[in-house]
Every structure is written in C-alpha cells, then in structure tokens.
Short mmCIF file of C-alpha atoms in Angstrom, two decimals:
data_model
loop_
_atom_site.label_atom_id
_atom_site.label_comp_id
_atom_site.label_asym_id
_atom_site.label_seq_id
_atom_site.Cartn_x
_atom_site.Cartn_y
_atom_site.Cartn_z
CA UNK A 115 59.74 118.38 116.58
CA UNK A 116 59.00 120.40 119.64
CA UNK A 117 61.76 122.72 120.78
CA UNK A 118 60.45 125.47 123.06
CA UNK A 119 61.66 128.98 122.29
CA UNK A 120 63.68 129.12 125.53
CA UNK A 121 65.47 125.92 124.58
CA UNK A 122 66.25 127.26 121.11
CA UNK A 123 67.77 130.33 122.72
CA UNK A 124 69.83 128.15 125.03
CA UNK A 125 71.03 126.06 122.10
CA UNK A 126 72.16 129.12 120.19
CA UNK A 127 73.76 130.61 123.31
CA UNK A 128 75.58 127.35 123.90
CA UNK A 129 76.87 127.44 120.35
CA UNK A 130 78.17 130.97 120.84
CA UNK A 131 80.01 129.92 124.00
CA UNK A 132 81.33 126.81 122.30
CA UNK A 133 82.52 128.78 119.27
CA UNK A 134 84.20 131.31 121.54
CA UNK A 135 86.12 128.51 123.23
CA UNK A 136 87.10 127.05 119.88
CA UNK A 137 88.37 130.41 118.67
CA UNK A 138 90.53 130.70 121.77
CA UNK A 139 92.21 127.46 120.68
CA UNK A 140 92.92 128.60 117.15
CA UNK A 141 96.52 127.47 117.39
CA UNK A 142 95.34 123.84 117.51
CA UNK A 143 93.89 122.22 114.40
CA UNK A 144 90.31 121.16 114.94
CA UNK A 145 89.62 117.43 115.08
CA UNK A 146 87.43 117.30 112.01
CA UNK A 147 89.46 119.60 109.78
CA UNK A 148 91.21 117.01 107.71
CA UNK A 149 88.71 114.20 107.65
CA UNK A 150 87.79 112.46 104.46
CA UNK A 151 84.47 110.83 103.79
CA UNK A 152 83.68 107.27 104.88
CA UNK A 153 85.63 104.51 103.22
CA UNK A 154 84.04 101.19 102.23
CA UNK A 155 84.92 99.69 105.62
CA UNK A 156 82.48 102.01 107.35
CA UNK A 157 85.37 103.84 109.04
CA UNK A 158 86.74 107.29 108.39
CA UNK A 159 90.16 107.47 106.80
CA UNK A 160 92.53 109.99 108.35
CA UNK A 161 94.80 112.05 106.16
CA UNK A 162 98.55 112.34 106.63
CA UNK A 163 98.01 115.94 107.71
CA UNK A 164 95.70 114.82 110.49
CA UNK A 165 98.16 112.17 111.62
CA UNK A 166 100.79 114.88 111.98
CA UNK A 167 98.71 117.32 114.05
CA UNK A 168 100.70 118.20 117.17
CA UNK A 169 99.21 119.60 120.33
CA UNK A 170 101.89 122.08 121.31
CA UNK A 171 100.24 123.52 124.40
CA UNK A 172 98.77 121.43 127.20
CA UNK A 173 95.46 122.46 128.76
CA UNK A 174 96.02 123.97 132.21
CA UNK A 175 94.99 120.87 134.13
CA UNK A 176 97.54 118.81 132.22
CA UNK A 177 100.45 121.04 133.28
CA UNK A 178 100.44 119.64 136.81
CA UNK A 179 100.04 116.12 135.44
CA UNK A 180 103.01 116.53 133.12
CA UNK A 181 105.11 117.96 135.94
CA UNK A 182 104.24 115.01 138.13
CA UNK A 183 105.12 112.57 135.39
CA UNK A 184 108.55 114.17 135.03
CA UNK A 185 109.29 113.02 138.59
CA UNK A 186 112.19 110.57 138.68
CA UNK A 187 110.23 108.39 141.11
CA UNK A 188 107.60 107.76 138.44
CA UNK A 189 109.78 107.71 135.33
CA UNK A 190 113.37 106.85 136.30
CA UNK A 191 114.30 106.47 132.62
CA UNK A 192 112.70 109.74 131.51
CA UNK A 193 115.97 111.24 130.35
CA UNK A 194 116.41 108.52 127.72
CA UNK A 195 115.28 109.59 124.28
CA UNK A 196 112.76 107.11 122.93
CA UNK A 197 112.61 106.43 119.19
CA UNK A 198 109.90 108.41 117.44
CA UNK A 199 108.64 105.66 115.16
CA UNK A 200 107.39 102.13 115.69
CA UNK A 201 109.13 99.46 113.62
CA UNK A 202 107.34 96.73 111.67
CA UNK A 203 107.82 93.09 112.68
CA UNK A 204 106.13 90.17 110.95
CA UNK A 205 104.91 87.28 113.07
CA UNK A 206 107.37 84.42 113.48
CA UNK A 207 104.57 81.98 112.73
CA UNK A 208 103.84 82.44 109.00
CA UNK A 209 100.65 80.38 109.26
CA UNK A 210 98.91 83.22 111.14
CA UNK A 211 97.87 85.48 108.30
CA UNK A 212 95.89 88.42 107.05
CA UNK A 213 92.79 87.87 104.92
CA UNK A 214 94.78 87.32 101.72
CA UNK A 215 97.29 84.88 103.20
CA UNK A 216 100.15 87.33 103.75
CA UNK A 217 101.81 87.06 107.17
CA UNK A 218 100.34 89.32 109.85
CA UNK A 219 102.52 91.49 112.06
CA UNK A 220 102.85 94.39 114.46
CA UNK A 221 104.69 97.67 114.99
CA UNK A 222 106.83 98.10 118.10
CA UNK A 223 108.53 101.04 119.80
CA UNK A 224 110.62 99.77 122.71
CA UNK A 225 111.44 101.87 125.73
CA UNK A 226 114.21 100.10 127.59
CA UNK A 227 113.66 100.02 131.32
CA UNK A 228 109.90 100.47 131.17
CA UNK A 229 107.70 97.74 132.61
CA UNK A 230 104.57 99.22 131.09
CA UNK A 231 103.20 98.03 127.76
CA UNK A 232 100.35 99.32 125.63
CA UNK A 233 99.16 96.97 122.89
CA UNK A 234 96.79 98.71 120.48
CA UNK A 235 94.31 96.96 118.15
CA UNK A 236 93.44 98.96 115.02
CA UNK A 237 89.82 99.39 113.92
CA UNK A 238 88.18 99.20 110.50
CA UNK A 239 84.76 97.51 110.80
CA UNK A 240 84.52 94.16 108.94
CA UNK A 241 83.38 92.19 105.93
CA UNK A 242 80.91 89.34 106.27
CA UNK A 243 80.40 87.66 102.86
CA UNK A 244 82.35 87.23 99.64
CA UNK A 245 80.90 90.36 98.03
CA UNK A 246 81.76 92.70 100.89
CA UNK A 247 85.20 91.14 101.31
CA UNK A 248 85.98 91.45 97.59
CA UNK A 249 84.99 95.13 97.69
CA UNK A 250 87.05 95.72 100.81
CA UNK A 251 90.11 94.04 99.25
CA UNK A 252 89.79 96.16 96.13
CA UNK A 253 89.38 99.48 97.91
CA UNK A 254 91.27 99.26 101.24
CA UNK A 255 93.77 96.45 100.81
CA UNK A 256 95.85 97.44 103.83
CA UNK A 257 92.99 96.17 106.02
CA UNK A 258 93.23 92.73 104.40
CA UNK A 259 96.89 92.35 103.46
CA UNK A 260 100.33 93.15 104.88
CA UNK A 261 101.93 93.39 101.43
CA UNK A 262 102.00 97.20 101.36
CA UNK A 263 102.53 98.06 105.02
CA UNK A 264 105.27 100.67 105.59
CA UNK A 265 108.36 99.70 107.57
CA UNK A 266 107.71 102.29 110.28
CA UNK A 267 104.68 103.99 111.80
CA UNK A 268 104.38 107.13 113.89
CA UNK A 269 102.40 106.86 117.11
CA UNK A 270 99.81 109.54 117.78
CA UNK A 271 97.59 110.35 120.74
CA UNK A 272 98.10 107.87 123.54
CA UNK A 273 100.68 106.04 121.36
CA UNK A 274 102.83 109.15 120.92
CA UNK A 275 106.44 109.18 122.15
CA UNK A 276 106.03 112.86 123.09
CA UNK A 277 105.17 113.69 126.71
CA UNK A 278 103.18 116.73 125.59
CA UNK A 279 100.90 114.51 123.51
CA UNK A 280 100.72 111.45 125.75
CA UNK A 281 101.54 112.61 129.28
CA UNK A 282 101.13 109.23 130.97
CA UNK A 283 102.07 106.64 128.29
CA UNK A 284 104.79 108.35 126.23
CA UNK A 285 107.57 106.25 127.80
CA UNK A 286 105.82 102.86 127.68
CA UNK A 287 106.62 100.07 125.25
CA UNK A 288 104.11 100.73 122.45
CA UNK A 289 102.72 98.04 120.14
CA UNK A 290 100.39 98.80 117.23
CA UNK A 291 98.70 95.72 115.73
CA UNK A 292 97.37 96.49 112.22
CA UNK A 293 93.90 95.19 111.49
CA UNK A 294 94.05 92.87 108.49
CA UNK A 295 91.58 90.11 109.43
CA UNK A 296 88.23 91.94 108.89
CA UNK A 297 86.57 89.87 111.64
CA UNK A 298 86.41 92.29 114.61
CA UNK A 299 89.43 90.40 115.99
CA UNK A 300 87.39 87.22 116.56
CA UNK A 301 88.24 84.84 113.71
CA UNK A 302 90.16 81.56 113.68
CA UNK A 303 89.66 80.47 110.05
CA UNK A 304 92.75 79.84 107.84
CA UNK A 305 92.68 80.38 104.09
CA UNK A 306 91.98 77.19 102.13
CA UNK A 307 90.48 75.86 98.94
CA UNK A 308 87.09 76.19 100.57
CA UNK A 309 87.78 79.65 101.99
CA UNK A 310 88.86 82.51 99.71
CA UNK A 311 89.95 84.58 102.70
CA UNK A 312 91.49 83.83 106.09
CA UNK A 313 89.91 85.28 109.22
CA UNK A 314 92.43 84.93 112.06
CA UNK A 315 92.07 88.06 114.19
CA UNK A 316 91.88 86.25 117.55
CA UNK A 317 94.94 84.16 116.66
CA UNK A 318 96.93 87.21 115.51
CA UNK A 319 96.59 88.76 118.98
CA UNK A 320 97.82 85.56 120.63
CA UNK A 321 100.84 85.34 118.32
CA UNK A 322 101.77 88.98 118.90
CA UNK A 323 101.89 88.33 122.66
CA UNK A 324 104.11 85.27 122.12
CA UNK A 325 106.45 87.20 119.83
CA UNK A 326 106.83 89.91 122.49
CA UNK A 327 108.23 87.48 125.07
CA UNK A 328 111.87 87.97 123.91
CA UNK A 329 111.20 91.72 124.01
CA UNK A 330 110.49 91.55 127.74
CA UNK A 331 106.70 91.49 128.09
CA UNK A 332 106.94 88.70 130.70
CA UNK A 333 108.64 91.21 132.99
CA UNK A 334 105.88 93.77 132.53
CA UNK A 335 104.08 95.24 135.49
CA UNK A 336 101.13 96.59 133.48
CA UNK A 337 99.84 95.56 130.04
CA UNK A 338 97.11 97.79 128.64
CA UNK A 339 95.23 96.15 125.75
CA UNK A 340 93.66 99.08 123.90
CA UNK A 341 91.69 99.45 120.69
CA UNK A 342 89.46 101.74 118.65
CA UNK A 343 86.15 100.93 116.96
CA UNK A 344 86.33 97.29 115.83
CA UNK A 345 89.61 97.17 117.73
CA UNK A 346 87.79 98.36 120.85
CA UNK A 347 85.30 95.52 120.51
CA UNK A 348 88.31 93.28 119.92
CA UNK A 349 89.66 94.30 123.33
CA UNK A 350 86.43 93.16 125.01
CA UNK A 351 86.46 89.86 123.11
CA UNK A 352 90.12 89.03 123.74
CA UNK A 353 91.04 90.58 127.09
CA UNK A 354 90.54 87.44 129.20
CA UNK A 355 92.33 85.23 126.65
CA UNK A 356 95.30 87.60 126.71
CA UNK A 357 95.30 87.49 130.52
CA UNK A 358 95.19 83.67 130.42
CA UNK A 359 98.04 83.53 127.90
CA UNK A 360 100.26 85.81 129.97
CA UNK A 361 99.58 83.60 132.99
CA UNK A 362 100.45 80.53 130.92
CA UNK A 363 103.70 82.23 129.88
CA UNK A 364 104.46 82.72 133.60
CA UNK A 365 104.24 86.49 133.48
CA UNK A 366 103.04 86.34 137.07
CA UNK A 367 103.48 89.97 138.09
CA UNK A 368 101.67 91.51 135.12
CA UNK A 369 98.38 93.35 135.54
CA UNK A 370 96.25 93.18 132.39
CA UNK A 371 93.77 95.98 131.72
CA UNK A 372 91.54 97.02 128.82
CA UNK A 373 90.90 100.37 127.13
CA UNK A 374 87.91 100.32 124.78
CA UNK A 375 87.46 103.34 122.48
CA UNK A 376 84.30 103.61 120.35
CA UNK A 377 83.71 99.86 120.39
CA UNK A 378 80.65 99.82 122.66
CA UNK A 379 77.98 99.02 120.05
CA UNK A 380 74.28 98.74 120.81
CA UNK A 381 71.49 96.79 119.14
CA UNK A 382 68.64 99.26 119.53
CA UNK A 383 65.94 98.85 116.93
CA UNK A 384 65.79 101.12 113.89
CA UNK A 385 62.92 101.17 111.35
CA UNK A 386 65.28 101.14 108.37
CA UNK A 387 65.20 97.78 106.60
CA UNK A 388 68.43 96.38 105.24
CA UNK A 389 69.23 93.35 103.13
CA UNK A 390 72.90 93.47 104.21
CA UNK A 391 73.96 93.54 100.57
CA UNK A 392 77.04 95.66 101.23
CA UNK A 393 79.10 97.07 104.12
CA UNK A 394 77.42 100.45 103.90
CA UNK A 395 73.84 99.19 104.04
CA UNK A 396 74.09 96.40 106.61
CA UNK A 397 73.40 97.48 110.18
CA UNK A 398 75.99 96.36 112.77
CA UNK A 399 73.92 93.51 114.21
CA UNK A 400 73.17 92.07 110.77
CA UNK A 401 76.83 92.18 109.76
CA UNK A 402 77.95 90.50 112.99
CA UNK A 403 75.37 87.72 112.70
CA UNK A 404 76.51 86.92 109.16
CA UNK A 405 80.18 87.37 109.87
CA UNK A 406 80.39 85.25 113.00
CA UNK A 407 79.61 82.14 110.97
CA UNK A 408 81.94 83.09 108.13
CA UNK A 409 84.89 83.94 110.40
CA UNK A 410 84.65 80.84 112.61
CA UNK A 411 84.69 83.40 115.38
CA UNK A 412 85.45 82.54 119.00
CA UNK A 413 83.79 84.34 121.88
CA UNK A 414 84.50 84.58 125.63
CA UNK A 415 83.23 81.41 127.28
CA UNK A 416 81.56 83.11 130.24
CA UNK A 417 79.56 85.31 127.89
CA UNK A 418 78.60 82.42 125.59
CA UNK A 419 77.13 80.55 128.55
CA UNK A 420 74.57 83.33 128.98
CA UNK A 421 73.05 82.81 125.54
CA UNK A 422 71.73 80.05 123.35
CA UNK A 423 73.88 79.30 120.33
CA UNK A 424 71.65 81.30 118.01
CA UNK A 425 72.13 84.41 120.18
CA UNK A 426 75.87 84.15 120.84
CA UNK A 427 76.43 87.14 118.56
CA UNK A 428 75.30 89.32 121.48
CA UNK A 429 78.75 88.82 123.03
CA UNK A 430 79.99 91.42 120.51
CA UNK A 431 77.94 94.01 122.39
CA UNK A 432 79.87 95.65 125.21
CA UNK A 433 76.94 96.02 127.57
CA UNK A 434 76.16 92.30 127.21
CA UNK A 435 79.78 91.14 127.56
CA UNK A 436 81.13 93.52 130.19
CA UNK A 437 79.73 91.80 133.29
CA UNK A 438 81.51 88.53 132.43
CA UNK A 439 84.99 90.11 132.38
CA UNK A 440 87.34 89.81 135.33
CA UNK A 441 90.03 92.24 134.18
CA UNK A 442 89.41 95.99 134.68
CA UNK A 443 88.23 97.93 131.63
CA UNK A 444 88.02 101.66 130.86
CA UNK A 445 85.38 102.56 128.25
CA UNK A 446 85.68 105.64 126.02
CA UNK A 447 82.49 106.21 124.08
CA UNK A 448 80.95 109.18 122.27
CA UNK A 449 77.27 109.29 123.22
CA UNK A 450 76.39 110.00 119.57
CA UNK A 451 78.75 107.62 117.82
CA UNK A 452 79.21 108.78 114.24
CA UNK A 453 80.02 105.37 112.78
CA UNK A 454 77.14 103.59 114.49
CA UNK A 455 74.82 106.25 113.08
CA UNK A 456 76.41 105.94 109.64
CA UNK A 457 75.99 102.18 109.66
CA UNK A 458 72.32 102.88 110.34
CA UNK A 459 72.37 105.21 107.30
CA UNK A 460 72.07 108.39 109.38
CA UNK A 461 74.39 111.26 108.45
CA UNK A 462 74.38 114.63 110.15
CA UNK A 463 75.45 117.43 107.88
CA UNK A 464 73.55 119.41 105.29
CA UNK A 465 70.67 116.94 105.03
CA UNK A 466 67.58 117.21 107.21
CA UNK A 467 66.70 114.29 109.41
CA UNK A 468 63.38 112.52 109.27
CA UNK A 469 61.37 112.11 112.44
CA UNK A 470 62.43 108.44 112.69
CA UNK A 471 66.09 109.33 112.22
CA UNK A 472 65.98 112.06 114.84
CA UNK A 473 64.24 109.73 117.28
CA UNK A 474 66.89 107.08 116.65
CA UNK A 475 69.62 109.66 117.28
CA UNK A 476 68.04 110.61 120.59
CA UNK A 477 67.49 106.96 121.51
CA UNK A 478 71.12 106.14 120.78
CA UNK A 479 72.40 108.86 123.11
CA UNK A 480 70.02 107.88 125.88
CA UNK A 481 70.66 104.13 125.55
CA UNK A 482 74.44 104.57 125.43
CA UNK A 483 74.28 106.73 128.55
CA UNK A 484 72.14 104.15 130.35
CA UNK A 485 74.33 101.21 129.28
CA UNK A 486 77.40 102.88 130.80
CA UNK A 487 75.94 103.86 134.16
CA UNK A 488 77.23 100.75 135.94
CA UNK A 489 80.67 100.79 134.28
CA UNK A 490 83.06 102.13 136.96
CA UNK A 491 85.58 103.65 134.53
CA UNK A 492 84.11 105.58 131.60
CA UNK A 493 84.60 108.78 129.59
CA UNK A 494 81.51 109.60 127.49
CA UNK A 495 81.17 113.07 125.91
CA UNK A 496 77.86 114.09 124.31
CA UNK A 497 79.48 114.66 120.94
CA UNK A 498 78.94 113.38 117.42
CA UNK A 499 82.27 111.72 116.64
CA UNK A 500 84.10 108.41 116.43
CA UNK A 501 87.38 107.29 118.02
CA UNK A 502 89.54 109.41 120.31
CA UNK A 503 92.61 107.89 121.94
CA UNK A 504 94.92 108.05 118.89
CA UNK A 505 93.90 111.55 117.84
CA UNK A 506 96.78 113.99 118.28
CA UNK A 507 94.37 116.46 119.89
CA UNK A 508 92.79 114.01 122.34
CA UNK A 509 93.77 116.18 125.32
CA UNK A 510 91.35 118.88 124.13
CA UNK A 511 88.19 116.99 125.04
CA UNK A 512 86.71 117.15 128.52
CA UNK A 513 83.72 115.85 130.45
CA UNK A 514 82.77 117.85 133.53
CA UNK A 515 86.05 119.70 133.27
CA UNK A 516 88.21 116.54 133.26
CA UNK A 517 90.27 115.37 130.30
CA UNK A 518 90.51 111.73 129.25
CA UNK A 519 94.24 111.63 130.05
CA UNK A 520 93.51 112.80 133.60
CA UNK A 521 90.65 110.29 134.01
CA UNK A 522 92.89 107.44 132.81
CA UNK A 523 95.57 108.44 135.30
CA UNK A 524 93.01 108.49 138.13
CA UNK A 525 91.74 105.05 137.08
CA UNK A 526 95.24 103.59 136.95
CA UNK A 527 96.04 105.10 140.33
CA UNK A 528 93.01 103.31 141.78
CA UNK A 529 94.32 100.01 140.37
CA UNK A 530 97.87 100.26 141.73
CA UNK A 531 99.03 97.01 143.27
CA UNK A 532 95.70 95.43 142.47
CA UNK A 533 94.11 93.79 139.46
CA UNK A 534 90.65 93.90 140.95
CA UNK A 535 87.78 96.28 140.32
CA UNK A 536 88.78 99.92 140.86
CA UNK A 537 88.05 101.62 144.13
CA UNK A 538 85.38 104.28 144.32
CA UNK A 539 87.01 107.33 142.70
CA UNK A 540 87.86 110.30 144.86
CA UNK A 541 85.96 113.47 144.09
CA UNK A 542 89.24 115.18 143.21
CA UNK A 543 90.26 112.38 140.85
CA UNK A 544 87.18 111.05 139.02
CA UNK A 545 87.10 108.45 136.26
CA UNK A 546 83.35 107.86 135.84
CA UNK A 547 82.51 110.74 133.51
CA UNK A 548 79.31 110.78 131.44
CA UNK A 549 77.79 113.94 129.98
CA UNK A 550 74.25 114.55 131.23
CA UNK A 551 73.12 117.07 128.59
CA UNK A 552 70.66 115.43 126.19
CA UNK A 553 71.41 116.61 122.65
CA UNK A 554 74.38 116.13 120.29
CA UNK A 555 77.22 118.61 120.66
CA UNK A 556 75.98 120.10 123.93
CA UNK A 557 79.51 119.58 125.30
CA UNK A 558 81.49 122.78 124.50
CA UNK A 559 84.70 120.81 123.80
CA UNK A 560 83.10 118.87 120.92
CA UNK A 561 84.76 119.11 117.51
CA UNK A 562 83.46 121.26 114.71
CA UNK A 563 81.19 119.28 112.39
CA UNK A 564 81.86 119.07 108.67
CA UNK A 565 79.52 118.07 105.88
CA UNK A 566 80.75 114.74 104.53
CA UNK A 567 79.77 115.66 101.00
CA UNK A 568 81.19 119.19 100.70
CA UNK A 569 83.69 119.27 103.56
CA UNK A 570 82.25 122.59 104.70
CA UNK A 571 81.81 123.38 108.39
CA UNK A 572 78.36 122.63 109.76
CA UNK A 573 76.86 124.54 112.68
CA UNK A 574 74.86 121.81 114.39
CA UNK A 575 72.83 124.18 116.55
CA UNK A 576 71.77 126.19 113.52
CA UNK A 577 70.90 122.95 111.73
CA UNK A 578 68.77 121.92 114.69
CA UNK A 579 67.07 125.32 114.69
CA UNK A 580 66.32 125.04 110.94
CA UNK A 581 64.86 121.59 111.52
CA UNK A 582 62.58 123.02 114.19
CA UNK A 583 61.45 125.80 111.86
CA UNK A 584 60.84 123.33 109.04
CA UNK A 585 58.78 120.98 111.22
CA UNK A 586 56.92 123.95 112.71
CA UNK A 587 56.03 125.16 109.21
CA UNK A 588 54.81 121.70 108.13
CA UNK A 589 52.80 121.35 111.31
CA UNK A 590 51.11 124.70 110.63
CA UNK A 591 50.27 123.51 107.13
CA UNK A 592 48.64 120.46 108.67
CA UNK A 593 46.85 122.74 111.13
CA UNK A 594 48.38 120.90 114.04
CA UNK A 595 50.93 121.95 116.61
CA UNK A 596 54.51 120.80 116.29
CA UNK A 597 54.17 119.19 119.71
CA UNK A 598 52.27 116.34 118.07
CA UNK A 599 55.45 115.25 116.36
CA UNK A 600 57.14 114.86 119.74
CA UNK A 601 60.61 114.52 118.28
CA UNK A 602 62.27 115.75 121.45
CA UNK A 603 59.81 114.29 123.91
CA UNK A 604 62.24 111.59 124.96
CA UNK A 605 65.42 113.62 124.74
CA UNK A 606 65.03 116.20 127.49
#
C-alpha cells in the first residue's frame, strides 16, 4: 500500500480540519452516534434517539432558502399548522399483502391546499429463498408483516413537517410506504399453497396510488417518488409505471419525478466467493438473481428489451436502467456505500483491510463516480455511509459547498413547467455534485465513523495511516518496497 509521506501528511491535516469543523457543530448530534450494528436484512437499524434528532440551526446557506420558502407566493398555506405525525392507512384492497399475508398499507400526512406530494418507499434489502425469508421473518418481522405497525409515524429529514428540517418539502402531502414485501419493490406473487410468502412490492405501490385518489393526488402538480436503499432501487423500477398509472387516472397536470437515495448498486467483481447461503453472505448480484425468480418480479419493459432473459436482472442496477427512463430522476449516492461494502463482507472499523478489500473499496468509489458522470442531477459525497434523505441532520452534508436540500431546489427549479430533462444548471444553482477527492472520508462534512463491534469512534485517517505503516513493515520484511503492493495505484 503505497501512500507517499506528503499524502499521509495531507490526510492527517485533512482530518484535523474535518475534526475542527465537527467540533464547531457540537450542538448537533453526529450522524453515526446512535447507530446499531447491521440487522439481518443487511440494513442498519436506527434507534428512537436517532429518529428524534432535531437540527435546530440551519447552515448559513439554508437561511436564505428558508426565507424564500416563507414567501406567500411559494407557500400560500404556510400559516396553517400541519400535523406532526403521519397516520396509518391499510390498503382498501386486502388481496395486496405483505410477505405473511397481512394487508399492506401506508402512512399519510395531509397538507390541505398543497399540490405537491412526496411518496417515500422504505428500504431494507431483501430475502431470496425460504431460509433467508424465514430468518428475516423471525428477526425483523415489521419488514414482512403489518401486524405490529404503529398507528402513527413521525417524518424525519425530507419527510419532516418542520421547515427547519425540510426547508422545501415540509408543507407537502407526505406518504411513507413501509417495506414489507422483501422483493426490492418488484414482486407480483401472492401467497398460496405453493408459496409460503407473498412478494407484491410492485403491486403495493400501484394500490397506494389508487388509494390516494380520494385524498387529492389527481390534482397534484408534482409527485416525487422517493426511496432509500432497496426503496431507492424501487423508485427506478417503478417510476414509469407510476407515471403511466397517474396518466390512466387522468391526473393530466401532474409531473412525476424520482429521488433515489443509496439505491444505485453496482456489479463490480470482487474476489470473495459466496454460496448465497444467507442474507449476510450473498453479494447483491447473487441475491437479485435468485430473488427475481422467487418474487415473480416485473421490470421496466424498455430496460428488459436491452437484455436477454437470463440477464434481465441487470435492470436492478441504476446505471443500466437509468437511460431507459423518461421521467427526471435525482440520484443521491455515497461514493463509498456502507451497505454495498457490507454485503461484500467489507467492514471499515477496527479491523485491517486486506489488499483485495482495499482495492475493492477504491474500485467502488471510482466506478460509482464514473457511473454518475452522465446523470444530470446527482449528489455524491466521498463518504462511507448509507442513506441520507430521511436523516434529521441531512442538511449538514455538502458537496463543493452545496447542501442536498439546495441542490434539490435547484433541480426542481430547472424542471418548473416541464417534465423533460433538466436544463443545464446555472453556476450559481448547481445540482450535478460529485466529490472528486479519491479516498473515503475526504469530504470534511462526512460523519464520524464508529466501530460496528464496540461502538467506539474510529478515526479513519489514523486507520489508513496504521494500514500504511503495517504494509510498509511487511514489505520491509519481504525486502521489497511497499510500492509493489500498489494498493493506492488506482485511487489517486
């Protein structure tokens, strides 16, 4: 692992600057403070404390944005107090179910007078055979059954009813669709004697839209279909079907758009072999290949036409699917996606990485960056993390000095009165934002890392420096220079 001395100094200096900035924000809880370890779904559970984190002070650039959004011309109903919580509704069609046969549903917070809707698809990875589904049902039943869902749910991040937390979407009609189909929102299979579990994710989305008709969605001006992780991939898979359904329902004035958070998975090769025996050991591509058959999954027709039947699974990959979409999409993607690394059995924390693991980490960042270059609307920080838009502290993160909330507003402004591809962004209002620095956590707004085993804070730059020292020592023992290992040769 070759890291020149000057680069090591820069890494440590960058960490000092980053830590200084974090200390100046001590009044805000850090994003990773309350995380638990990975659950059997491959996702990270968030604690109640994390759900309740409140960003009480807007970053300076958001002050002007919030002031603008208080304008009566933009929000004529702003004086009305919106309800804090979203209320649970079960689908009117009881045949559209969760995995265990219980009726699926959604949470809704109405904002009378608003013609803007945000429909959010929850994430939670998937299961792809009887063994993984049985384990999932035993350990995280809420992702397979509606039987224990609470009657109300608090919206956080972009779903918050507070202007300070969601400066552009706080007064929209907010819909949260719980993920209980375990099929990356693609399945159409009902439960039967031959099928122990139902997989009806694609049908759940369609039924939610139909159930929202009496609530006024046909009169909407903008419908933003958003999602995180598996829900983000679900947005890509279902966006055109949602647009077609709204057209069928004669919602003629509506503009449908997509917001994909941490659902842009890649299929880059990794030397680790996996037999896909459980959700933790099966790499994403292997799980999708197995699951697609089990779920009776449906895929966008235009994407399917690009591949032979045996390769249709590639339509789950954002960079393969994106070009076939007509509706505008904004992609939010960490360049070093924590869950994609975890599904490849790579964990950054107290453990040292092997040469193959470090190379894969570098490859992932580079390939994600390359795959997003031709996406007009993107926000991609060089951080090790997963999911962003529903974090209460989402306003804290920036790329090139621009927050995600600001980038989203610029994107939406470019789409006003048009449902076509966005115009070229103005220099003063950009929405194509990708970090150029090559290593994890080189963005100073990245969250503090925590060891998933001990929960203790991890200084990534110091870990990187220790790795360099360790490889340097081993290289000396082999009487060869560390440059021969070349672990950073492709990473800048």
